Short mmCIF file of C-alpha atoms and ligand atoms in Angstrom, two decimals:
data_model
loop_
_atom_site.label_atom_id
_atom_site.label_comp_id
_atom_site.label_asym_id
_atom_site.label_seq_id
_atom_site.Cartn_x
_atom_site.Cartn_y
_atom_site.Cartn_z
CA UNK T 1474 5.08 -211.51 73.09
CA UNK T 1475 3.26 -214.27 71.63
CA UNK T 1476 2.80 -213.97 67.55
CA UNK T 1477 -0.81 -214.43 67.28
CA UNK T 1478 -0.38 -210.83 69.67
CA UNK T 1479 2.14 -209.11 67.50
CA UNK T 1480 -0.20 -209.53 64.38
CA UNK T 1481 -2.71 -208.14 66.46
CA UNK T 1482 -0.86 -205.39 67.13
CA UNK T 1483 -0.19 -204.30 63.15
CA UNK T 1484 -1.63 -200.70 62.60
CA UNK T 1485 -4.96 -200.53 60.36
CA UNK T 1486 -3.87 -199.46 56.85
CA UNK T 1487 -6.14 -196.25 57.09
CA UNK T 1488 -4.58 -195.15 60.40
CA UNK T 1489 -1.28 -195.20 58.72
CA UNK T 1490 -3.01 -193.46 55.58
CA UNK T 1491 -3.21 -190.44 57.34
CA UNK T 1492 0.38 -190.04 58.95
CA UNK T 1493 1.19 -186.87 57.73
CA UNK T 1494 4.53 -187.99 55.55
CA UNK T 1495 2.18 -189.68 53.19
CA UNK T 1496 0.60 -186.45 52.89
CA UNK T 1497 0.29 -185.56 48.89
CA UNK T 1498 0.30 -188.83 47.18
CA UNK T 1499 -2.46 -189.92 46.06
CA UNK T 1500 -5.06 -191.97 47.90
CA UNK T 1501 -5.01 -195.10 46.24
CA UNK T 1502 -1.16 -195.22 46.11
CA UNK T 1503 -0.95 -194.19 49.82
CA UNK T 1504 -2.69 -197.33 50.31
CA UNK T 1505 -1.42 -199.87 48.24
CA UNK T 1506 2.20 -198.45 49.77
CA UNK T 1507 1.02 -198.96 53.16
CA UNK T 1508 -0.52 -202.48 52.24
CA UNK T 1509 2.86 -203.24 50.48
CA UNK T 1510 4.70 -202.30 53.87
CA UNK T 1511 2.42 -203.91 56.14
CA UNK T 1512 2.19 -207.38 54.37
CA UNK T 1513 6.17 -207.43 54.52
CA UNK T 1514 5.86 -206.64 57.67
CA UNK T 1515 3.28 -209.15 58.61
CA UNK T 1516 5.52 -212.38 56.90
CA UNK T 1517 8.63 -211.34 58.79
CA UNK T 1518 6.58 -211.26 61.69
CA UNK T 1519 5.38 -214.98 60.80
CA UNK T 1520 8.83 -216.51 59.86
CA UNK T 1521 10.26 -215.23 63.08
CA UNK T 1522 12.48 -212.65 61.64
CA UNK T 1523 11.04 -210.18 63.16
CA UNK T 1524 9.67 -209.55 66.38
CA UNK T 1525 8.72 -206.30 67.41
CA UNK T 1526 6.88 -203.86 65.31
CA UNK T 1527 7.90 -200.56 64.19
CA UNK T 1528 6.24 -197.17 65.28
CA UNK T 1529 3.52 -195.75 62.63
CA UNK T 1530 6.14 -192.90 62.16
CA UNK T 1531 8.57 -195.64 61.03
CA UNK T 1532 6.43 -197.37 58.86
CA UNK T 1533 4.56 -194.61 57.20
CA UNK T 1534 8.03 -193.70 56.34
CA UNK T 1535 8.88 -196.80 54.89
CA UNK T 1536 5.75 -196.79 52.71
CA UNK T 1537 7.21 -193.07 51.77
CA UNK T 1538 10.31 -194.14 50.86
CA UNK T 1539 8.20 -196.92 48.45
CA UNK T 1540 6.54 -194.80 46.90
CA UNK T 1541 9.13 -192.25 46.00
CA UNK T 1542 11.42 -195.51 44.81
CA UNK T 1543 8.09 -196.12 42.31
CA UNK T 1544 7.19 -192.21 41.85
CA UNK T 1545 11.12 -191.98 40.61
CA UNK T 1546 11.08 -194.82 38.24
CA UNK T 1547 10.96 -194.31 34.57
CA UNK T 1548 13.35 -192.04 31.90
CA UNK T 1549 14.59 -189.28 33.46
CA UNK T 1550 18.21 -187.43 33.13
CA UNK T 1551 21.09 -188.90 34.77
CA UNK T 1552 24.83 -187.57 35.61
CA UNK T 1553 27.54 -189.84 33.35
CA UNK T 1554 30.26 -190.11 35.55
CA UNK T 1555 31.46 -193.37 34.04
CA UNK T 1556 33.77 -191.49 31.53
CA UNK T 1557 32.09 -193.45 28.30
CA UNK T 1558 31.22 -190.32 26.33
CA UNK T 1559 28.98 -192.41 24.37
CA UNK T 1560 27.27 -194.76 26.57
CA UNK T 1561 24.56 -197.04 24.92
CA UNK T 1562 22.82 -197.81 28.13
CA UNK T 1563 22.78 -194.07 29.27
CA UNK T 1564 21.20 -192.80 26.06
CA UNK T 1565 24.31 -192.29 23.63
CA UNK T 1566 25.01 -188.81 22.56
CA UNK T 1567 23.67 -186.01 24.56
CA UNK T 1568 22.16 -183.51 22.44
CA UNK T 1569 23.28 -180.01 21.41
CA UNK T 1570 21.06 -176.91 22.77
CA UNK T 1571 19.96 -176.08 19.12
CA UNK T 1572 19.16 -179.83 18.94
CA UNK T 1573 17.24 -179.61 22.27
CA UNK T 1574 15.52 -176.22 21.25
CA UNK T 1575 14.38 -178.24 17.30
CA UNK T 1576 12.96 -181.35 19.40
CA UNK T 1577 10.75 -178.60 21.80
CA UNK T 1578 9.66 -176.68 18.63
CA UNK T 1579 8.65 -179.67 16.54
CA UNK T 1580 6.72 -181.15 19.44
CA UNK T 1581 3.47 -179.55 18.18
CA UNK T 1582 1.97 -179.28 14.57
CA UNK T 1583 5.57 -178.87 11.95
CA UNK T 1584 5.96 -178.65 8.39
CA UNK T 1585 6.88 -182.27 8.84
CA UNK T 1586 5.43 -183.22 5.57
CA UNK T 1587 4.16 -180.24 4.11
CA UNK T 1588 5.67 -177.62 1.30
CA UNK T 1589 5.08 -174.05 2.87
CA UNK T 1590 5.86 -172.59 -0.63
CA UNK T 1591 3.31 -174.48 -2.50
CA UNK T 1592 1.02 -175.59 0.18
CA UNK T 1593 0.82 -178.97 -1.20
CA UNK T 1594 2.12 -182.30 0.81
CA UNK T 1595 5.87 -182.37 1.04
CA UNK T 1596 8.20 -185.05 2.27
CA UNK T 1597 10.13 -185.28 5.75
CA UNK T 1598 13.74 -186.14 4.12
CA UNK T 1599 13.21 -182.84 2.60
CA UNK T 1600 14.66 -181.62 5.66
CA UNK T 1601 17.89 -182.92 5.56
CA UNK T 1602 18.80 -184.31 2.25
CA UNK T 1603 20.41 -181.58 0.99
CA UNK T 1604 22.47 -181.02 4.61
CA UNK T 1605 23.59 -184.28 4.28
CA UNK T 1606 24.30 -183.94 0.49
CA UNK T 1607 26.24 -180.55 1.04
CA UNK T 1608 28.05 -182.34 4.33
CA UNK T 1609 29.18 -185.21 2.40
CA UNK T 1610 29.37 -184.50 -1.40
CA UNK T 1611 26.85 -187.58 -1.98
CA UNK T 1612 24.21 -187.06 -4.38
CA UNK T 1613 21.25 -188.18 -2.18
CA UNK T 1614 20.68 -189.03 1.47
CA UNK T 1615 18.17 -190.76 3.04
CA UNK T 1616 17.29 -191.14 6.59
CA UNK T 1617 15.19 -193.93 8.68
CA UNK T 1618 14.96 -194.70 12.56
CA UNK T 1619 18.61 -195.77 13.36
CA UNK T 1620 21.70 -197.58 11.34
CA UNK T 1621 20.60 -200.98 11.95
CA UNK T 1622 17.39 -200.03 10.29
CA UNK T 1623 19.31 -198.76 7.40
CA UNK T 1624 21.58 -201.43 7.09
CA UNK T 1625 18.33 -203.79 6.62
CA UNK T 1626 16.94 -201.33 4.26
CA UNK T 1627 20.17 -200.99 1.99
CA UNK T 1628 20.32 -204.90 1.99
CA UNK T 1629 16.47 -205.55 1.15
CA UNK T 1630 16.35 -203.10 -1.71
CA UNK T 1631 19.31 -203.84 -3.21
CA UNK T 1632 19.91 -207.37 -2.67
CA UNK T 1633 17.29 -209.10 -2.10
CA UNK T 1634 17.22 -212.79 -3.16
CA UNK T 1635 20.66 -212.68 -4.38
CA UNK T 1636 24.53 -213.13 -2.68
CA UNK T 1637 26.11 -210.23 -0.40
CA UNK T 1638 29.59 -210.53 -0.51
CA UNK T 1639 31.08 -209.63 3.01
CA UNK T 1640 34.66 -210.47 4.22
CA UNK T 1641 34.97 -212.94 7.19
CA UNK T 1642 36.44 -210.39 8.92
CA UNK T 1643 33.55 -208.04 8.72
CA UNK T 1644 30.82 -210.66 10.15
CA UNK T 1645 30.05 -208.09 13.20
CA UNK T 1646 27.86 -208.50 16.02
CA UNK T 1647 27.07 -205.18 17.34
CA UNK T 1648 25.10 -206.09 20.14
CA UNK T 1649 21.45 -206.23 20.97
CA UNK T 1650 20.82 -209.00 17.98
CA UNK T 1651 22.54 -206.94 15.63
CA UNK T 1652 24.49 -209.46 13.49
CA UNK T 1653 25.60 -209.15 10.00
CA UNK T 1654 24.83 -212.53 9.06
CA UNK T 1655 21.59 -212.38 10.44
CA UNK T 1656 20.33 -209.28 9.03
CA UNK T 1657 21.40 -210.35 5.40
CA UNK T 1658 19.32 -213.74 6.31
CA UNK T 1659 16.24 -210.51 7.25
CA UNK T 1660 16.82 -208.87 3.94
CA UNK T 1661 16.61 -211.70 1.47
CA UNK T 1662 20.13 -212.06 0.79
CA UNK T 1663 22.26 -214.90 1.28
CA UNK T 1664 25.99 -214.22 2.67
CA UNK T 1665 28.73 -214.89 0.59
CA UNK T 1666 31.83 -214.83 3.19
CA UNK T 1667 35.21 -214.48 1.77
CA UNK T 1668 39.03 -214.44 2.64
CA UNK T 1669 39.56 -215.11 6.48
CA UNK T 1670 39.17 -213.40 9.81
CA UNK T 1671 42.35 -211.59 9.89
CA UNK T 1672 42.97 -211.38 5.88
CA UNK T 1673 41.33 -210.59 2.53
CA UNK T 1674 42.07 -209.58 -0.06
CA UNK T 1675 40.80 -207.98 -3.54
CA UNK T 1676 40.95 -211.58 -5.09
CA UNK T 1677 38.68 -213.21 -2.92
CA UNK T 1678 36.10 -210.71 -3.91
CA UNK T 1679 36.85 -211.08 -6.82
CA UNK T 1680 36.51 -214.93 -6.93
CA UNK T 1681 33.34 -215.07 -5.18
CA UNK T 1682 31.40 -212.84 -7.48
CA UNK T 1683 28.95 -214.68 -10.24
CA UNK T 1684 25.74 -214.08 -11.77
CA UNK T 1685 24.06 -214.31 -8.56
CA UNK T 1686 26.00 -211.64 -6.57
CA UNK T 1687 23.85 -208.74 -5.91
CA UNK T 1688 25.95 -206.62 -3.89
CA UNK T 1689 29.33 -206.11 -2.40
CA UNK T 1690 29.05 -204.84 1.72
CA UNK T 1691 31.96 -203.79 3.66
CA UNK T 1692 31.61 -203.10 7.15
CA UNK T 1693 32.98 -201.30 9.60
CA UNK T 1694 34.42 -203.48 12.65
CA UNK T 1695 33.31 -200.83 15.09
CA UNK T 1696 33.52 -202.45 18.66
CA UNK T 1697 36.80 -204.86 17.83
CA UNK T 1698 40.13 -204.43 16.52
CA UNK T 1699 42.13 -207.67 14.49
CA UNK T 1700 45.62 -206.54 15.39
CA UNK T 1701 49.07 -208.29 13.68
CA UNK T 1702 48.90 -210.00 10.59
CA UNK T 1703 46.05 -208.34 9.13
CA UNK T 1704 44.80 -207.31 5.74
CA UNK T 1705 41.91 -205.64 4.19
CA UNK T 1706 40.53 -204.18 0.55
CA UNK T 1707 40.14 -200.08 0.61
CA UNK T 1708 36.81 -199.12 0.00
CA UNK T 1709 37.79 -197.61 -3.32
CA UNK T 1710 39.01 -200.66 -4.63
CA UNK T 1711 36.16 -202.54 -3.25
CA UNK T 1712 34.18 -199.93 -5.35
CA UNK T 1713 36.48 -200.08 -8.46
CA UNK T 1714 35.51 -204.17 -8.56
CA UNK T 1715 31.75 -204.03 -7.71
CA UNK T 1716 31.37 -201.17 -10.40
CA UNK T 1717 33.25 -202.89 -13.28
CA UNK T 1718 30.55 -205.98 -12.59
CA UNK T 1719 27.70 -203.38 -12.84
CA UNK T 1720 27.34 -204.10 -8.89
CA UNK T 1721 26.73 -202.06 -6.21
CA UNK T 1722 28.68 -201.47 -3.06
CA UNK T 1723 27.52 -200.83 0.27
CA UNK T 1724 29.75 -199.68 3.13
CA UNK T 1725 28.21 -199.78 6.72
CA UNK T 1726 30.58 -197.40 9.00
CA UNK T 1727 28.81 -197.78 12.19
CA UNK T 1728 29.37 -194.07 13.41
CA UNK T 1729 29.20 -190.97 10.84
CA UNK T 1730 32.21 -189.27 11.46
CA UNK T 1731 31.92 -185.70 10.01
CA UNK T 1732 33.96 -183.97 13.05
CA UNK T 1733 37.48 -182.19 11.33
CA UNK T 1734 40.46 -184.45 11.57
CA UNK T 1735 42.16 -184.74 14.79
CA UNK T 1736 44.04 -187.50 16.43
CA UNK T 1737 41.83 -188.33 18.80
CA UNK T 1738 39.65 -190.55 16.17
CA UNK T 1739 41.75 -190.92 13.16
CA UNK T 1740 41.64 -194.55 12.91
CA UNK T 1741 37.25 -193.74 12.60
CA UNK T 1742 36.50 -193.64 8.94
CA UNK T 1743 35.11 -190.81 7.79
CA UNK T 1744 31.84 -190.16 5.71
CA UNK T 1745 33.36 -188.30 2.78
CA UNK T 1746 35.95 -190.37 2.22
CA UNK T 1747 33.39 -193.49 1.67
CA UNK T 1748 31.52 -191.35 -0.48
CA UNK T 1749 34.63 -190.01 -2.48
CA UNK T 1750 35.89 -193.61 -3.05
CA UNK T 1751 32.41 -194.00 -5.04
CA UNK T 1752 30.02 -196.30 -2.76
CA UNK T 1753 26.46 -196.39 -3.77
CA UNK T 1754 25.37 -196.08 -0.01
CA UNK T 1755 27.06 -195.40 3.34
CA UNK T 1756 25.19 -196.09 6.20
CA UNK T 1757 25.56 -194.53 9.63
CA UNK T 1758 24.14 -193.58 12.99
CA UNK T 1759 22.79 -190.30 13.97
CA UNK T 1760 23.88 -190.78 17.46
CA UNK T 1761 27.27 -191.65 17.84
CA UNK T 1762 30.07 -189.88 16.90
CA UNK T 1763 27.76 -187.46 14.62
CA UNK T 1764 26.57 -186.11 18.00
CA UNK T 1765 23.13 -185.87 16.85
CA UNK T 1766 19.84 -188.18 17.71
CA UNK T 1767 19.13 -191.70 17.49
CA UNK T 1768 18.86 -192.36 13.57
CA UNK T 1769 20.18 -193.92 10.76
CA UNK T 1770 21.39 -191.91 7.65
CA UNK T 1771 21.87 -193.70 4.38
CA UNK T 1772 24.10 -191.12 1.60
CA UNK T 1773 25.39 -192.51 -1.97
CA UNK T 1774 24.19 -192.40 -5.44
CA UNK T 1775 21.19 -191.21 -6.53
CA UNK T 1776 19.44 -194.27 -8.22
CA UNK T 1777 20.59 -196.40 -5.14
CA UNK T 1778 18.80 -194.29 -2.88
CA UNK T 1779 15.99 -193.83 -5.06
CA UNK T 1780 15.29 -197.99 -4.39
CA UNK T 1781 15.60 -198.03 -1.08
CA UNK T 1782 13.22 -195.25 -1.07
CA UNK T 1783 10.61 -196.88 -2.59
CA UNK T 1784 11.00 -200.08 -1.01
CA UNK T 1785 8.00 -200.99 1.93
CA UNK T 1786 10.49 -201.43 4.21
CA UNK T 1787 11.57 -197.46 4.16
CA UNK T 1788 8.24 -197.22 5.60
CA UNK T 1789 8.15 -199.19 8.36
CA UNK T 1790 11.50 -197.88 9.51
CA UNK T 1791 11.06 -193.90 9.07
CA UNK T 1792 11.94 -191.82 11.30
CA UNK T 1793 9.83 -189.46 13.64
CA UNK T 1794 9.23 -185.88 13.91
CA UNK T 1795 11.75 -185.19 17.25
CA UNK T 1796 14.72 -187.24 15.71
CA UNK T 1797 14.07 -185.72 12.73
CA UNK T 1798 13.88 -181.96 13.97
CA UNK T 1799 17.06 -182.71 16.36
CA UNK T 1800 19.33 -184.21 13.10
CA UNK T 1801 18.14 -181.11 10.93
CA UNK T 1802 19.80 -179.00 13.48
CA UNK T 1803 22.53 -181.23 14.30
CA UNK T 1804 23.78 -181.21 10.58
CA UNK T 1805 23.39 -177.18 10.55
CA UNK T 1806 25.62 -176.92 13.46
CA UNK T 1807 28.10 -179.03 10.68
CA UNK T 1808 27.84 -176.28 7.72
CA UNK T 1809 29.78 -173.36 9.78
CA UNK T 1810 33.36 -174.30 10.47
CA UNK T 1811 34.36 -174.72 13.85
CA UNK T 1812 30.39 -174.93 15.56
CA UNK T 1813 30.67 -178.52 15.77
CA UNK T 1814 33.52 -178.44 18.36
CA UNK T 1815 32.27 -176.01 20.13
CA UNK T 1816 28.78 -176.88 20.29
CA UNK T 1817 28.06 -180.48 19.96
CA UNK T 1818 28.05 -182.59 23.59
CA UNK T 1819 30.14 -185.23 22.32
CA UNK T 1820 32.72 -183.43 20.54
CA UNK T 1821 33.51 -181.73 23.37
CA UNK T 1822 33.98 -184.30 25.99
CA UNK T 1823 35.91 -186.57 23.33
CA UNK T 1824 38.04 -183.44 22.56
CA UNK T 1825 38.53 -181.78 26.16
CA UNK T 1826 41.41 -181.72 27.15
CA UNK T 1827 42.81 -184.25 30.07
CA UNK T 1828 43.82 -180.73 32.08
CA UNK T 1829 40.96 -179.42 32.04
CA UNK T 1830 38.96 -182.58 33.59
CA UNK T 1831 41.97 -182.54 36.19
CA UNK T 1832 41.20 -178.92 37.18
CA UNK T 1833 37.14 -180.27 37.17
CA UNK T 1834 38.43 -183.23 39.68
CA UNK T 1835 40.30 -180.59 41.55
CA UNK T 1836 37.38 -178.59 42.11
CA UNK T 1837 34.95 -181.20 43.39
CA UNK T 1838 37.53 -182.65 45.34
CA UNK T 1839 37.95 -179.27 47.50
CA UNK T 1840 33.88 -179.05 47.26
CA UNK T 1841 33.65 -181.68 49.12
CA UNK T 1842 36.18 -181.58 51.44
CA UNK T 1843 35.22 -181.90 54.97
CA UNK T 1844 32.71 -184.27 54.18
CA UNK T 1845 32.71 -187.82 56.09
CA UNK T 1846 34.73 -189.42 52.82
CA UNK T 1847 38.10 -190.03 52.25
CA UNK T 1848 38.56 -188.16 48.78
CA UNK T 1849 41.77 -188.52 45.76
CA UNK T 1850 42.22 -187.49 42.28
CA UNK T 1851 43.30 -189.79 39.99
CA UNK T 1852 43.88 -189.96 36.39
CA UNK T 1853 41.87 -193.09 34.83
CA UNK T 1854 40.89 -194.18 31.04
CA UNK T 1855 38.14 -193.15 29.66
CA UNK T 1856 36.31 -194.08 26.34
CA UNK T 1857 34.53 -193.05 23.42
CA UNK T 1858 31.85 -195.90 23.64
CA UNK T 1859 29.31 -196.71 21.08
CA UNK T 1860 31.04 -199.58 19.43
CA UNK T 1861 33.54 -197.01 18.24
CA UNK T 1862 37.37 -196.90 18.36
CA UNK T 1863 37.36 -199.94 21.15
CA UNK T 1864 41.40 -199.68 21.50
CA UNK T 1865 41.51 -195.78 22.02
CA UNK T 1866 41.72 -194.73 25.71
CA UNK T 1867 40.55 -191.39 26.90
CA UNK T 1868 43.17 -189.96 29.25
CA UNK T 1869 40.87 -188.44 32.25
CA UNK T 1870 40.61 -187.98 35.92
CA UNK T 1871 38.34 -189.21 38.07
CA UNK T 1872 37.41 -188.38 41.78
CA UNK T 1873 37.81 -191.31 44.15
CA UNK T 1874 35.47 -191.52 46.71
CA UNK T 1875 35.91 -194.03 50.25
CA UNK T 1876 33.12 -193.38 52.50
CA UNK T 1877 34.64 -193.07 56.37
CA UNK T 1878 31.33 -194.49 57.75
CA UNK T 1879 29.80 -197.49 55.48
CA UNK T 1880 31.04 -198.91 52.17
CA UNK T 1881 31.55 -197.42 48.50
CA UNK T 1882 28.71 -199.87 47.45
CA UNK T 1883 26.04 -198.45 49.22
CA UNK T 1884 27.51 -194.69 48.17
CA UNK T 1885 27.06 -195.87 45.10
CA UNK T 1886 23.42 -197.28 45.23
CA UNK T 1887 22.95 -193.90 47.11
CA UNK T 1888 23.54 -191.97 43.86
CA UNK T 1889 22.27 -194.39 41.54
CA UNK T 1890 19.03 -194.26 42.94
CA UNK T 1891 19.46 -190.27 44.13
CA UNK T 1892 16.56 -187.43 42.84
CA UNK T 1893 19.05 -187.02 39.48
CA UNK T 1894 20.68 -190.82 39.77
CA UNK T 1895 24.60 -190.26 39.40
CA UNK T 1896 25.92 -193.57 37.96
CA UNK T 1897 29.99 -194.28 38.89
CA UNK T 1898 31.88 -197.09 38.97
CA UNK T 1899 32.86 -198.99 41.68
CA UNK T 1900 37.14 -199.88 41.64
CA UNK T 1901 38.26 -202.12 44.13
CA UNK T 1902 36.45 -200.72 47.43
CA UNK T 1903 35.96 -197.47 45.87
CA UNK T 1904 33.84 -195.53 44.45
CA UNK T 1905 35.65 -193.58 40.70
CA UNK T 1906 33.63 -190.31 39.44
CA UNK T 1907 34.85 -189.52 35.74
CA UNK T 1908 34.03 -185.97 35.28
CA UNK T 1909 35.18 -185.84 31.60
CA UNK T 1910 31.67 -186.73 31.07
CA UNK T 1911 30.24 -184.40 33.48
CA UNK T 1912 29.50 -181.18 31.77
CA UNK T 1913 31.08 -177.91 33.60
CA UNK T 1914 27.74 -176.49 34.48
CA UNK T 1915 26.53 -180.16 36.47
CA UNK T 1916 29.43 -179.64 38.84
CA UNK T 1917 27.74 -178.05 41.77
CA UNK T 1918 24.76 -180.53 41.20
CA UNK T 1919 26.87 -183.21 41.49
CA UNK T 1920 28.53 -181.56 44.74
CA UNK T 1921 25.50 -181.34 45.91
CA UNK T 1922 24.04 -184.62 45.16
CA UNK T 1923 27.43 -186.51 46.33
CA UNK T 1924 26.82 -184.12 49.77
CA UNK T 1925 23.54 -185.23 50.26
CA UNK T 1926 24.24 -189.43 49.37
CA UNK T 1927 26.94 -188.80 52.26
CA UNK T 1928 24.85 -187.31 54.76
CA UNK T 1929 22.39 -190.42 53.86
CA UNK T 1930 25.17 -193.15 54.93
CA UNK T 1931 25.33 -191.16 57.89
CA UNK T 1932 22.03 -191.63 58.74
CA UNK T 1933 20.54 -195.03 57.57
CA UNK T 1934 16.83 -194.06 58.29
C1 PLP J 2773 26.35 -199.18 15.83
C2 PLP J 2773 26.41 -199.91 14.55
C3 PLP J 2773 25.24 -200.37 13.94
C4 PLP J 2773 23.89 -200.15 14.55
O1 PLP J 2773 23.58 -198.80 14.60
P1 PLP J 2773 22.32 -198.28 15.44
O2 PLP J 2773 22.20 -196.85 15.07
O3 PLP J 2773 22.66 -198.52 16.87
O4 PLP J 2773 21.15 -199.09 15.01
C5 PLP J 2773 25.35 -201.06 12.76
N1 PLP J 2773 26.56 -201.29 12.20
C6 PLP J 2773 27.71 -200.86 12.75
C7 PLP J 2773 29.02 -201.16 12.08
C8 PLP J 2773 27.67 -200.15 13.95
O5 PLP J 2773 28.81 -199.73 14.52
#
């Protein structure tokens, strides 16, 4: 057929309007799909790669399928099956149900800022200071919108126009722009770098303070490990030093760790200890290994505090109503001994036990048996994630996935773009399902979604 025909033969966008698949969305997105489809259709048509035209059925489908692609986009929950309990890019810690149920009841008019005893105007750290206080035996907390924002904060009010001495071995990039250097450039400091990537010691603080030093900072190398010849200064010396010069010291430990002791994250300091070794603020995030929302919790001395309180900056960088509803109750699951394991999300995935993710893999695998896949268990690595404790491996297990009819890759694109996207990882051909992230009662959804990606490969359109 000659092309001048075929383009004469492309439906009328309000014929295909009315197919009855498009039935429900809305007009003016029924036809911008169908003009979307059409147009495509009418340039392959042109360059010669195609040439024949679909049904209506086939293309009203096609504009379907567009439209539930765009309908679908946007936050929504996924399943974590990579194993990174704490996976930046998938929203960090999941929160707790009394967390969930704080957000939900906050969501309307709150006491955020307002005394119910008194009646009179209140503040929103009121809600947590004293947790935080009675969690880490500091004499004043204060929280803004995450650690990076406190960080900044601690820096501006307390250093401002004068020399932060850091160790060269502490000059962290975090990711997404966070860098040490930079945000002391931010705050008004200038860096004062001492000793050497893999070694420093007390004297090179020492040596590098004078009457401009305004602060001593010691941070927490999160995401990397210097392994070998190594050397740093404890954080009560550090403080022992800074306090004899009538300086403060700040300690940055990337994650709050307030989780019992347990093997699993020993090497991860811990919030009380910086406190106990005397620091004038200790700044962490809210939603790493604390388990709680995305936030940034500053806890030291009073009068340290008590600056970067009143500094502008505290303003700019406060945090909201939902975070701040989800940490209150995330720190009250803290106060009773033993809630925190059992309750918080990321306690325990980090802390379940590599037989009990076996007997998860187990169960999925027989689920699915029967299915047109070719389906193993296999123990894998998991990881904590969240720039903390890069070295420490997870032990897990992970159901492997080979598809008998198409390839792993378009399994996974299946599930990643699925009604609740599932997000793997592919290995080598294969597609690797990490159920220590995958909470007990998501099993049979993730059965069920895995069924339903398989019965999709089966039948391409
Ligand atoms: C993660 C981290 C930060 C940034 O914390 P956010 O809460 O993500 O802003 C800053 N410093 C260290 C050492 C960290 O590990």
């Amino acid at each position: 057929m000659k092309r001048e025909e075929l383009l004469r033969r492309i439906p009328r966008v309000d014929a295909l309007c009315r197919e009855s698949c498009l039935e429900g969305f809305p007009q003016r997105a029924r036809t911008q799909g169908v003009r979307q489809v059409l147009g495509d259709l009418r340039q392959k048509l042109l360059s010669g790669e195609r040439s024949t035209i679909p049904t209506p059925g086939q293309l009203a489908r096609q504009a379907r399928r567009l439209l539930l692609a765009r309908r679908a986009s946007g936050l929504r929950p996924v399943l974590n099956c990579t194993g990174v309990v704490l996976h930046t890019n998938l929203g960090r810690a999941p929160l707790s149900r009394a967390a969930v149920k704080a957000v939900v009841g906050a969501a309307g008019y709150c006491n955020l800022e307002y005394d119910l005893d008194s009646g009179r105007r209140g503040s929103r750290q009121d809600h947590v200071e004293e947790l935080l206080c009675q969690l880490t035996g500091a004499q004043a907390a204060l929280v803004v919108n995450n650690n990076a924002a406190a960080v900044l904060l601690a820096v501006s009010a307390l250093s401002a126009g004068r020399e932060v001495v850091v160790s060269r071995g502490e000059l962290v990039e975090i990711g997404g722009a966070f860098r040490i250097p930079e945000v002391l450039q931010q705050g008004g400091a200038i860096l004062r770098e001492v000793g050497t990537t893999n070694r420093t010691r007390l004297s090179d603080y020492a040596r590098a303070m004078n009457a401009q030093t305004g602060l001593l900072l010691k941070v927490h190398p999160s995401n990397y490990r210097v392994v070998g010849f190594t050397e740093e200064v404890p954080l009560r010396q550090l403080c022992q030093l800074g306090h004899g010069h009538g300086l403060p010291v700040v300690a940055d430990l990337g994650s709050g760790l307030l989780l019992p002791a347990c093997s699993t994250l020993a090497e991860e300091p811990r919030v009380a200890d910086a406190v106990a070794a005397g620091v004038d603020a200790a700044a962490f995030s809210g939603d790493k290994l604390l388990g709680g929302p995305q936030a940034g919790i500053l806890v030291g001395r009073r009068e340290a505090i008590q600056r970067m309180r009143e500094h502008p900056l505290a303003r700019a960088v406060r945090l909201d109503k939902l975070n701040l509803a989800a940490l209150e109750a995330t720190l009250r699951i803290y106060l009773e001994p033993g809630r925190a394991v059992r309750e918080l999300p990321v306690a325990r995935m980090l802390l379940l036990p590599p037989e009990e993710v076996k007997r998860r893999a187990t169960w999925l695998q027989n689920r699915l048996s029967g299915q047109n896949v070719h389906l193993e268990i296999h123990p894998t690595a998991g990881r904590v994630g969240g720039g903390a404790l890069p070295t420490r491996m997870l032990d897990s297990w992970a159901v492997v996935l080979e598809p008998t009819h198409g390839e792993a890759q378009e399994l996974e694109a299946l599930l990643r773009r699925g009604r609740v996207p599932v997000i793997g990882r592919l290995q080598q051909g294969q597609l690797w399902l990490d159920l220590r992230t995958v909470p007990q009662g998501q099993l049979e959804l993730l059965a069920q979604l895995v069924e339903g990606a398989l019965a999709k490969l089966d039948q391409p359109d």
